[in-house]
Amino acid sequence: MDRTLPLSELPATGETLAHSRALGLLVALCRVARTDRVVPVASAHVSGVSYWNLGPAGLEYLESLASDGRVRVPTTLNPCAFWPAAPPPWVTDGQALLQARVLAAYEAMGVTPTCSCAPYLTDPAPLFGEHLAWAESSAVTFANSLLGARTEREGGPGALAAALCGFTPFAGLHLDENRRPRVGVRVTADLGEPWRAGLLGAWLGRTLGATVPLLTLDGPRPPGRAGWQALSAALITYGGAALFHVHGHTPEAAAFPTLPHQFVVTEAELDAERARLVDLTPGEAVQLVFSGCPHGVPGAPSPFPDGAPAPVRPWALFACGARHRGERTKGPPDTAGRSLRLPGGCPAVSPLPEEVRTVATDSVKAAFYLRSRGLRVGVASTEVCAGIAVTGRWPHAV
Ligand code: F3S
């Protein structure tokens, strides 16, 4: 059943000022996407939650929308910098207040402050074929690929406009023809550890660009849930499509004929990819270790040891989906020495301790964003990162 609507059937003005502004933005986005139709969405997921991404102008924009804007479809939030009722020790009260104002504006609009980049884990996962307006790139790729839902990589304002109106431009990955794979790739590497699946995502993104791949996995182990998340996150971060298909693993793959394998990815390709993601030298001091990108389920266990003695102990941050509101407001984060949980937070978009210049992480996506902040990074397995949280040094062999 065709549920799309022509733009000509939309009202010229909305019921509130916020609704009118959202309608205007959606019409403009339709022009950019060269479509004259919109499609209703089952849910929206909004990014632009960290005050350090938004700045004062972004906060003012949100607070003005919140004066009379209310979302029309279930809407969740991407991670903020840190949960303001439980900030990390290097954050000032003033900074916590600014982050709290951002969350309050979204909540006033009816957005659920899940503060997770994996909304398919904190809320009911989208159904196959459902149209969405999601803004978090890793979640967009996961929803399109693993769940068979349909969403473009929305910007934060576009996703919020879709939430306020209930529809989004009918373009891009909402259309059948843009979901076809165009290149076949055989993977013989072991993808059993999430960080290796992340390296595959980076290799695919850098090598294929926006071409949608159809993968055949011939290695010893396929990814588990965290591995699919890591692959989804890295693929789009390193320039890839927001969609991939995998024979025997993703729901749309069987609908397409097999493609000849133009590329083969072995352990050697993944090792070369890892080498590109290591700026640190053996024995170099590591000041921050980060795991939990993309977020797992709320309450997931941290891989970092609690309060382990170390000659030079780095900060060890573990991000995960936020708990429900009542739990989140109880007090400080679970803290043991310099090992902290960041429920609902993301170090890529938050203030960090001033002394931090070097970071070890098990996330290929996080490495990209932390590098873009001028930090020197090293990517390694979760197990190796847990070891670095004790020794405070980049190891001689990874
Ligand atoms: Fe999530 Fe932040 Fe990583 S938003 S995907 S934890 S960079």
Short mmCIF file of N, CA and C in Angstrom, two decimals, residues 168-287:
data_model
loop_
_atom_site.label_atom_id
_atom_site.label_comp_id
_atom_site.label_asym_id
_atom_site.label_seq_id
_atom_site.Cartn_x
_atom_site.Cartn_y
_atom_site.Cartn_z
N THR A 168 8.69 12.22 6.61
CA THR A 168 10.03 12.60 6.16
C THR A 168 10.07 12.55 4.64
N PRO A 169 11.03 13.20 3.99
CA PRO A 169 11.10 13.13 2.51
C PRO A 169 11.17 11.68 2.02
N PHE A 170 10.43 11.39 0.98
CA PHE A 170 10.42 10.03 0.40
C PHE A 170 11.52 9.99 -0.65
N ALA A 171 12.71 9.61 -0.20
CA ALA A 171 13.88 9.65 -1.08
C ALA A 171 14.94 8.71 -0.53
N GLY A 172 16.05 8.57 -1.24
CA GLY A 172 17.19 7.80 -0.77
C GLY A 172 16.83 6.36 -0.43
N LEU A 173 17.19 5.93 0.76
CA LEU A 173 17.02 4.53 1.15
C LEU A 173 15.57 4.18 1.51
N HIS A 174 14.66 5.13 1.38
CA HIS A 174 13.23 4.80 1.49
C HIS A 174 12.75 4.11 0.21
N LEU A 175 13.52 4.24 -0.88
CA LEU A 175 13.09 3.73 -2.19
C LEU A 175 13.75 2.39 -2.50
N ASP A 176 12.98 1.47 -3.10
CA ASP A 176 13.51 0.13 -3.42
C ASP A 176 14.80 0.21 -4.23
N GLU A 177 14.81 1.06 -5.26
CA GLU A 177 15.94 1.02 -6.20
C GLU A 177 17.28 1.41 -5.56
N ASN A 178 17.21 2.19 -4.47
CA ASN A 178 18.47 2.59 -3.82
C ASN A 178 18.97 1.57 -2.80
N ARG A 179 18.22 0.50 -2.61
CA ARG A 179 18.60 -0.52 -1.62
C ARG A 179 19.27 -1.73 -2.28
N ARG A 180 19.38 -1.71 -3.59
CA ARG A 180 20.02 -2.84 -4.29
C ARG A 180 21.53 -2.83 -4.05
N PRO A 181 22.13 -4.02 -3.79
CA PRO A 181 23.59 -4.05 -3.71
C PRO A 181 24.20 -3.90 -5.09
N ARG A 182 25.38 -3.28 -5.14
CA ARG A 182 26.04 -3.03 -6.44
C ARG A 182 27.40 -3.69 -6.54
N VAL A 183 27.90 -4.25 -5.42
CA VAL A 183 29.24 -4.87 -5.47
C VAL A 183 29.26 -6.07 -4.51
N GLY A 184 29.86 -7.17 -4.98
CA GLY A 184 29.98 -8.37 -4.15
C GLY A 184 31.34 -8.41 -3.46
N VAL A 185 31.34 -8.75 -2.17
CA VAL A 185 32.58 -8.83 -1.39
C VAL A 185 32.59 -10.14 -0.60
N ARG A 186 33.68 -10.90 -0.73
CA ARG A 186 33.83 -12.12 0.07
C ARG A 186 34.76 -11.80 1.25
N VAL A 187 34.34 -12.23 2.46
CA VAL A 187 35.15 -11.95 3.65
C VAL A 187 35.58 -13.28 4.25
N THR A 188 36.89 -13.51 4.31
CA THR A 188 37.39 -14.75 4.91
C THR A 188 37.94 -14.49 6.32
N ALA A 189 37.99 -13.23 6.74
CA ALA A 189 38.53 -12.90 8.07
C ALA A 189 37.57 -13.34 9.16
N ASP A 190 38.12 -13.57 10.34
CA ASP A 190 37.33 -13.91 11.53
C ASP A 190 36.69 -12.64 12.08
N LEU A 191 35.37 -12.63 12.19
CA LEU A 191 34.66 -11.43 12.67
C LEU A 191 34.04 -11.66 14.05
N GLY A 192 34.55 -12.66 14.76
CA GLY A 192 33.97 -13.01 16.06
C GLY A 192 34.16 -11.93 17.12
N GLU A 193 35.23 -11.14 17.02
CA GLU A 193 35.43 -10.04 17.98
C GLU A 193 34.90 -8.75 17.37
N PRO A 194 34.12 -7.98 18.15
CA PRO A 194 33.49 -6.77 17.58
C PRO A 194 34.47 -5.81 16.92
N TRP A 195 35.66 -5.64 17.49
CA TRP A 195 36.57 -4.64 16.91
C TRP A 195 37.03 -5.07 15.52
N ARG A 196 37.08 -6.38 15.25
CA ARG A 196 37.49 -6.85 13.92
C ARG A 196 36.36 -6.54 12.91
N ALA A 197 35.11 -6.69 13.36
CA ALA A 197 33.99 -6.31 12.49
C ALA A 197 34.03 -4.81 12.21
N GLY A 198 34.44 -4.03 13.21
CA GLY A 198 34.60 -2.59 13.00
C GLY A 198 35.67 -2.29 11.96
N LEU A 199 36.77 -3.02 12.01
CA LEU A 199 37.83 -2.83 11.00
C LEU A 199 37.31 -3.16 9.61
N LEU A 200 36.47 -4.20 9.51
CA LEU A 200 35.88 -4.51 8.21
C LEU A 200 35.03 -3.33 7.72
N GLY A 201 34.25 -2.74 8.63
CA GLY A 201 33.44 -1.59 8.24
C GLY A 201 34.29 -0.45 7.71
N ALA A 202 35.41 -0.19 8.38
CA ALA A 202 36.30 0.89 7.92
C ALA A 202 36.88 0.55 6.55
N TRP A 203 37.26 -0.70 6.36
CA TRP A 203 37.83 -1.11 5.06
C TRP A 203 36.78 -0.93 3.96
N LEU A 204 35.56 -1.38 4.23
CA LEU A 204 34.49 -1.26 3.22
C LEU A 204 34.21 0.20 2.90
N GLY A 205 34.12 1.01 3.94
CA GLY A 205 33.80 2.43 3.74
C GLY A 205 34.87 3.12 2.92
N ARG A 206 36.12 2.88 3.25
CA ARG A 206 37.22 3.55 2.54
C ARG A 206 37.34 3.03 1.09
N THR A 207 37.07 1.73 0.91
CA THR A 207 37.31 1.12 -0.40
C THR A 207 36.14 1.32 -1.36
N LEU A 208 34.93 1.20 -0.85
CA LEU A 208 33.75 1.19 -1.74
C LEU A 208 33.01 2.52 -1.75
N GLY A 209 33.32 3.42 -0.82
CA GLY A 209 32.54 4.65 -0.75
C GLY A 209 31.08 4.32 -0.51
N ALA A 210 30.19 5.04 -1.18
CA ALA A 210 28.76 4.91 -0.89
C ALA A 210 28.09 3.75 -1.62
N THR A 211 28.87 2.88 -2.28
CA THR A 211 28.27 1.74 -2.99
C THR A 211 27.76 0.70 -1.99
N VAL A 212 26.52 0.24 -2.19
CA VAL A 212 25.94 -0.74 -1.25
C VAL A 212 26.54 -2.12 -1.54
N PRO A 213 27.19 -2.75 -0.53
CA PRO A 213 27.81 -4.06 -0.78
C PRO A 213 26.90 -5.24 -0.41
N LEU A 214 27.15 -6.36 -1.08
CA LEU A 214 26.54 -7.65 -0.71
C LEU A 214 27.70 -8.54 -0.27
N LEU A 215 27.72 -8.88 1.03
CA LEU A 215 28.84 -9.62 1.60
C LEU A 215 28.53 -11.11 1.66
N THR A 216 29.56 -11.91 1.44
CA THR A 216 29.50 -13.34 1.70
C THR A 216 30.54 -13.63 2.77
N LEU A 217 30.11 -14.17 3.91
CA LEU A 217 31.04 -14.41 5.01
C LEU A 217 31.53 -15.85 4.94
N ASP A 218 32.83 -16.02 4.68
CA ASP A 218 33.44 -17.35 4.60
C ASP A 218 34.52 -17.53 5.66
N GLY A 219 34.49 -16.72 6.71
CA GLY A 219 35.50 -16.83 7.78
C GLY A 219 35.03 -17.78 8.86
N PRO A 220 35.86 -17.99 9.89
CA PRO A 220 35.51 -18.94 10.94
C PRO A 220 34.32 -18.51 11.79
N ARG A 221 34.17 -17.17 12.04
CA ARG A 221 33.05 -16.72 12.90
C ARG A 221 32.42 -15.46 12.34
N PRO A 222 31.08 -15.41 12.29
CA PRO A 222 30.41 -14.16 11.90
C PRO A 222 30.35 -13.22 13.10
N PRO A 223 29.97 -11.96 12.89
CA PRO A 223 29.83 -11.05 14.04
C PRO A 223 28.66 -11.48 14.92
N GLY A 224 28.74 -11.16 16.22
CA GLY A 224 27.58 -11.21 17.09
C GLY A 224 26.90 -9.85 17.07
N ARG A 225 25.96 -9.61 17.99
CA ARG A 225 25.22 -8.34 17.95
C ARG A 225 26.16 -7.13 18.05
N ALA A 226 27.11 -7.17 18.99
CA ALA A 226 28.02 -6.03 19.12
C ALA A 226 28.90 -5.87 17.88
N GLY A 227 29.22 -6.98 17.23
CA GLY A 227 30.01 -6.91 16.00
C GLY A 227 29.24 -6.26 14.87
N TRP A 228 27.96 -6.61 14.72
CA TRP A 228 27.14 -5.96 13.69
C TRP A 228 27.04 -4.46 13.97
N GLN A 229 26.92 -4.12 15.27
CA GLN A 229 26.87 -2.69 15.62
C GLN A 229 28.18 -2.00 15.22
N ALA A 230 29.30 -2.66 15.51
CA ALA A 230 30.60 -2.06 15.20
C ALA A 230 30.78 -1.90 13.69
N LEU A 231 30.35 -2.90 12.94
CA LEU A 231 30.47 -2.84 11.48
C LEU A 231 29.60 -1.69 10.93
N SER A 232 28.37 -1.62 11.42
CA SER A 232 27.44 -0.56 10.98
C SER A 232 28.04 0.82 11.26
N ALA A 233 28.59 0.97 12.47
CA ALA A 233 29.11 2.28 12.88
C ALA A 233 30.32 2.68 12.03
N ALA A 234 31.23 1.72 11.81
CA ALA A 234 32.47 2.06 11.10
C ALA A 234 32.21 2.27 9.61
N LEU A 235 31.33 1.47 9.02
CA LEU A 235 31.09 1.57 7.58
C LEU A 235 30.73 3.00 7.18
N ILE A 236 29.76 3.56 7.85
CA ILE A 236 29.28 4.89 7.46
C ILE A 236 30.25 5.98 7.92
N THR A 237 30.92 5.76 9.03
CA THR A 237 31.89 6.76 9.51
C THR A 237 33.03 6.94 8.52
N TYR A 238 33.47 5.84 7.89
CA TYR A 238 34.63 5.91 7.00
C TYR A 238 34.21 6.08 5.54
N GLY A 239 32.99 6.58 5.34
CA GLY A 239 32.61 7.00 4.00
C GLY A 239 31.70 6.05 3.27
N GLY A 240 31.24 5.01 3.94
CA GLY A 240 30.43 4.00 3.26
C GLY A 240 28.95 4.33 3.20
N ALA A 241 28.20 3.37 2.65
CA ALA A 241 26.75 3.50 2.54
C ALA A 241 26.12 3.28 3.91
N ALA A 242 24.86 3.70 4.05
CA ALA A 242 24.12 3.45 5.28
C ALA A 242 23.36 2.13 5.18
N LEU A 243 23.89 1.22 4.37
CA LEU A 243 23.20 -0.06 4.15
C LEU A 243 24.20 -1.08 3.62
N PHE A 244 24.14 -2.31 4.15
CA PHE A 244 24.88 -3.42 3.58
C PHE A 244 24.00 -4.66 3.68
N HIS A 245 24.27 -5.62 2.81
CA HIS A 245 23.54 -6.89 2.86
C HIS A 245 24.55 -8.01 3.06
N VAL A 246 24.11 -9.05 3.76
CA VAL A 246 24.99 -10.20 4.03
C VAL A 246 24.20 -11.47 3.81
N HIS A 247 24.66 -12.30 2.88
CA HIS A 247 24.00 -13.58 2.65
C HIS A 247 23.81 -14.34 3.96
N GLY A 248 22.58 -14.76 4.22
CA GLY A 248 22.31 -15.61 5.37
C GLY A 248 22.22 -14.87 6.70
N HIS A 249 22.40 -13.54 6.69
CA HIS A 249 22.40 -12.80 7.95
C HIS A 249 21.49 -11.58 7.96
N THR A 250 21.29 -10.94 6.82
CA THR A 250 20.45 -9.73 6.82
C THR A 250 19.18 -10.01 6.02
N PRO A 251 18.07 -9.37 6.40
CA PRO A 251 16.77 -9.81 5.91
C PRO A 251 16.49 -9.57 4.43
N GLU A 252 17.17 -8.61 3.81
CA GLU A 252 16.88 -8.35 2.40
C GLU A 252 17.82 -9.07 1.44
N ALA A 253 18.89 -9.69 1.98
CA ALA A 253 19.92 -10.24 1.10
C ALA A 253 19.37 -11.27 0.13
N ALA A 254 18.44 -12.10 0.60
CA ALA A 254 17.94 -13.20 -0.25
C ALA A 254 17.16 -12.67 -1.46
N ALA A 255 16.73 -11.43 -1.39
CA ALA A 255 15.93 -10.88 -2.50
C ALA A 255 16.79 -10.52 -3.71
N PHE A 256 18.12 -10.54 -3.52
CA PHE A 256 19.00 -10.09 -4.61
C PHE A 256 19.82 -11.25 -5.15
N PRO A 257 20.05 -11.26 -6.47
CA PRO A 257 20.90 -12.32 -7.02
C PRO A 257 22.34 -12.17 -6.53
N THR A 258 23.04 -13.30 -6.48
CA THR A 258 24.46 -13.26 -6.07
C THR A 258 25.25 -12.40 -7.05
N LEU A 259 26.18 -11.62 -6.51
CA LEU A 259 27.05 -10.80 -7.36
C LEU A 259 28.44 -11.42 -7.39
N PRO A 260 29.17 -11.27 -8.49
CA PRO A 260 30.55 -11.75 -8.50
C PRO A 260 31.36 -11.02 -7.43
N HIS A 261 32.32 -11.74 -6.81
CA HIS A 261 33.13 -11.12 -5.75
C HIS A 261 34.23 -10.27 -6.37
N GLN A 262 34.04 -8.97 -6.33
CA GLN A 262 35.08 -8.07 -6.87
C GLN A 262 36.20 -7.85 -5.87
N PHE A 263 35.94 -8.14 -4.60
CA PHE A 263 36.95 -7.95 -3.54
C PHE A 263 36.91 -9.14 -2.60
N VAL A 264 38.07 -9.47 -2.02
CA VAL A 264 38.16 -10.47 -0.96
C VAL A 264 38.86 -9.81 0.22
N VAL A 265 38.26 -9.91 1.40
CA VAL A 265 38.84 -9.30 2.60
C VAL A 265 39.34 -10.41 3.52
N THR A 266 40.64 -10.44 3.74
CA THR A 266 41.27 -11.45 4.59
C THR A 266 41.73 -10.79 5.90
N GLU A 267 42.33 -11.59 6.76
CA GLU A 267 42.89 -11.02 8.01
C GLU A 267 43.91 -9.92 7.69
N ALA A 268 44.65 -10.11 6.59
CA ALA A 268 45.70 -9.14 6.25
C ALA A 268 45.11 -7.75 5.99
N GLU A 269 43.95 -7.70 5.31
CA GLU A 269 43.32 -6.39 5.07
C GLU A 269 42.90 -5.75 6.40
N LEU A 270 42.37 -6.57 7.31
CA LEU A 270 41.95 -5.99 8.59
C LEU A 270 43.15 -5.54 9.42
N ASP A 271 44.24 -6.30 9.36
CA ASP A 271 45.45 -5.89 10.09
C ASP A 271 46.00 -4.58 9.53
N ALA A 272 45.95 -4.43 8.20
CA ALA A 272 46.43 -3.19 7.59
C ALA A 272 45.52 -2.02 8.00
N GLU A 273 44.24 -2.31 8.10
CA GLU A 273 43.29 -1.27 8.53
C GLU A 273 43.59 -0.84 9.97
N ARG A 274 43.88 -1.83 10.84
CA ARG A 274 44.21 -1.52 12.22
C ARG A 274 45.46 -0.64 12.29
N ALA A 275 46.45 -0.97 11.46
CA ALA A 275 47.70 -0.19 11.49
C ALA A 275 47.43 1.28 11.15
N ARG A 276 46.45 1.52 10.27
CA ARG A 276 46.10 2.91 9.92
C ARG A 276 45.49 3.65 11.11
N LEU A 277 45.00 2.88 12.09
CA LEU A 277 44.26 3.48 13.20
C LEU A 277 45.07 3.48 14.49
N VAL A 278 46.37 3.39 14.37
CA VAL A 278 47.22 3.45 15.57
C VAL A 278 48.25 4.57 15.40
N ASP A 279 48.10 5.61 16.23
CA ASP A 279 49.08 6.70 16.25
C ASP A 279 50.09 6.48 17.38
N LEU A 280 49.78 5.61 18.31
CA LEU A 280 50.59 5.48 19.53
C LEU A 280 51.79 4.58 19.29
N THR A 281 52.83 4.80 20.05
CA THR A 281 54.04 3.98 19.92
C THR A 281 54.12 3.01 21.11
N PRO A 282 54.78 1.87 20.93
CA PRO A 282 54.86 0.88 22.02
C PRO A 282 55.43 1.50 23.30
N GLY A 283 54.72 1.27 24.40
CA GLY A 283 55.16 1.79 25.69
C GLY A 283 54.71 3.21 25.98
N GLU A 284 54.08 3.87 25.02
CA GLU A 284 53.65 5.27 25.23
C GLU A 284 52.53 5.33 26.28
N ALA A 285 52.54 6.40 27.07
CA ALA A 285 51.51 6.57 28.11
C ALA A 285 50.15 6.83 27.46
N VAL A 286 49.14 6.13 27.96
CA VAL A 286 47.76 6.32 27.49
C VAL A 286 46.99 6.99 28.62
N GLN A 287 46.33 8.11 28.30
CA GLN A 287 45.68 8.89 29.36
C GLN A 287 44.18 8.61 29.48
#
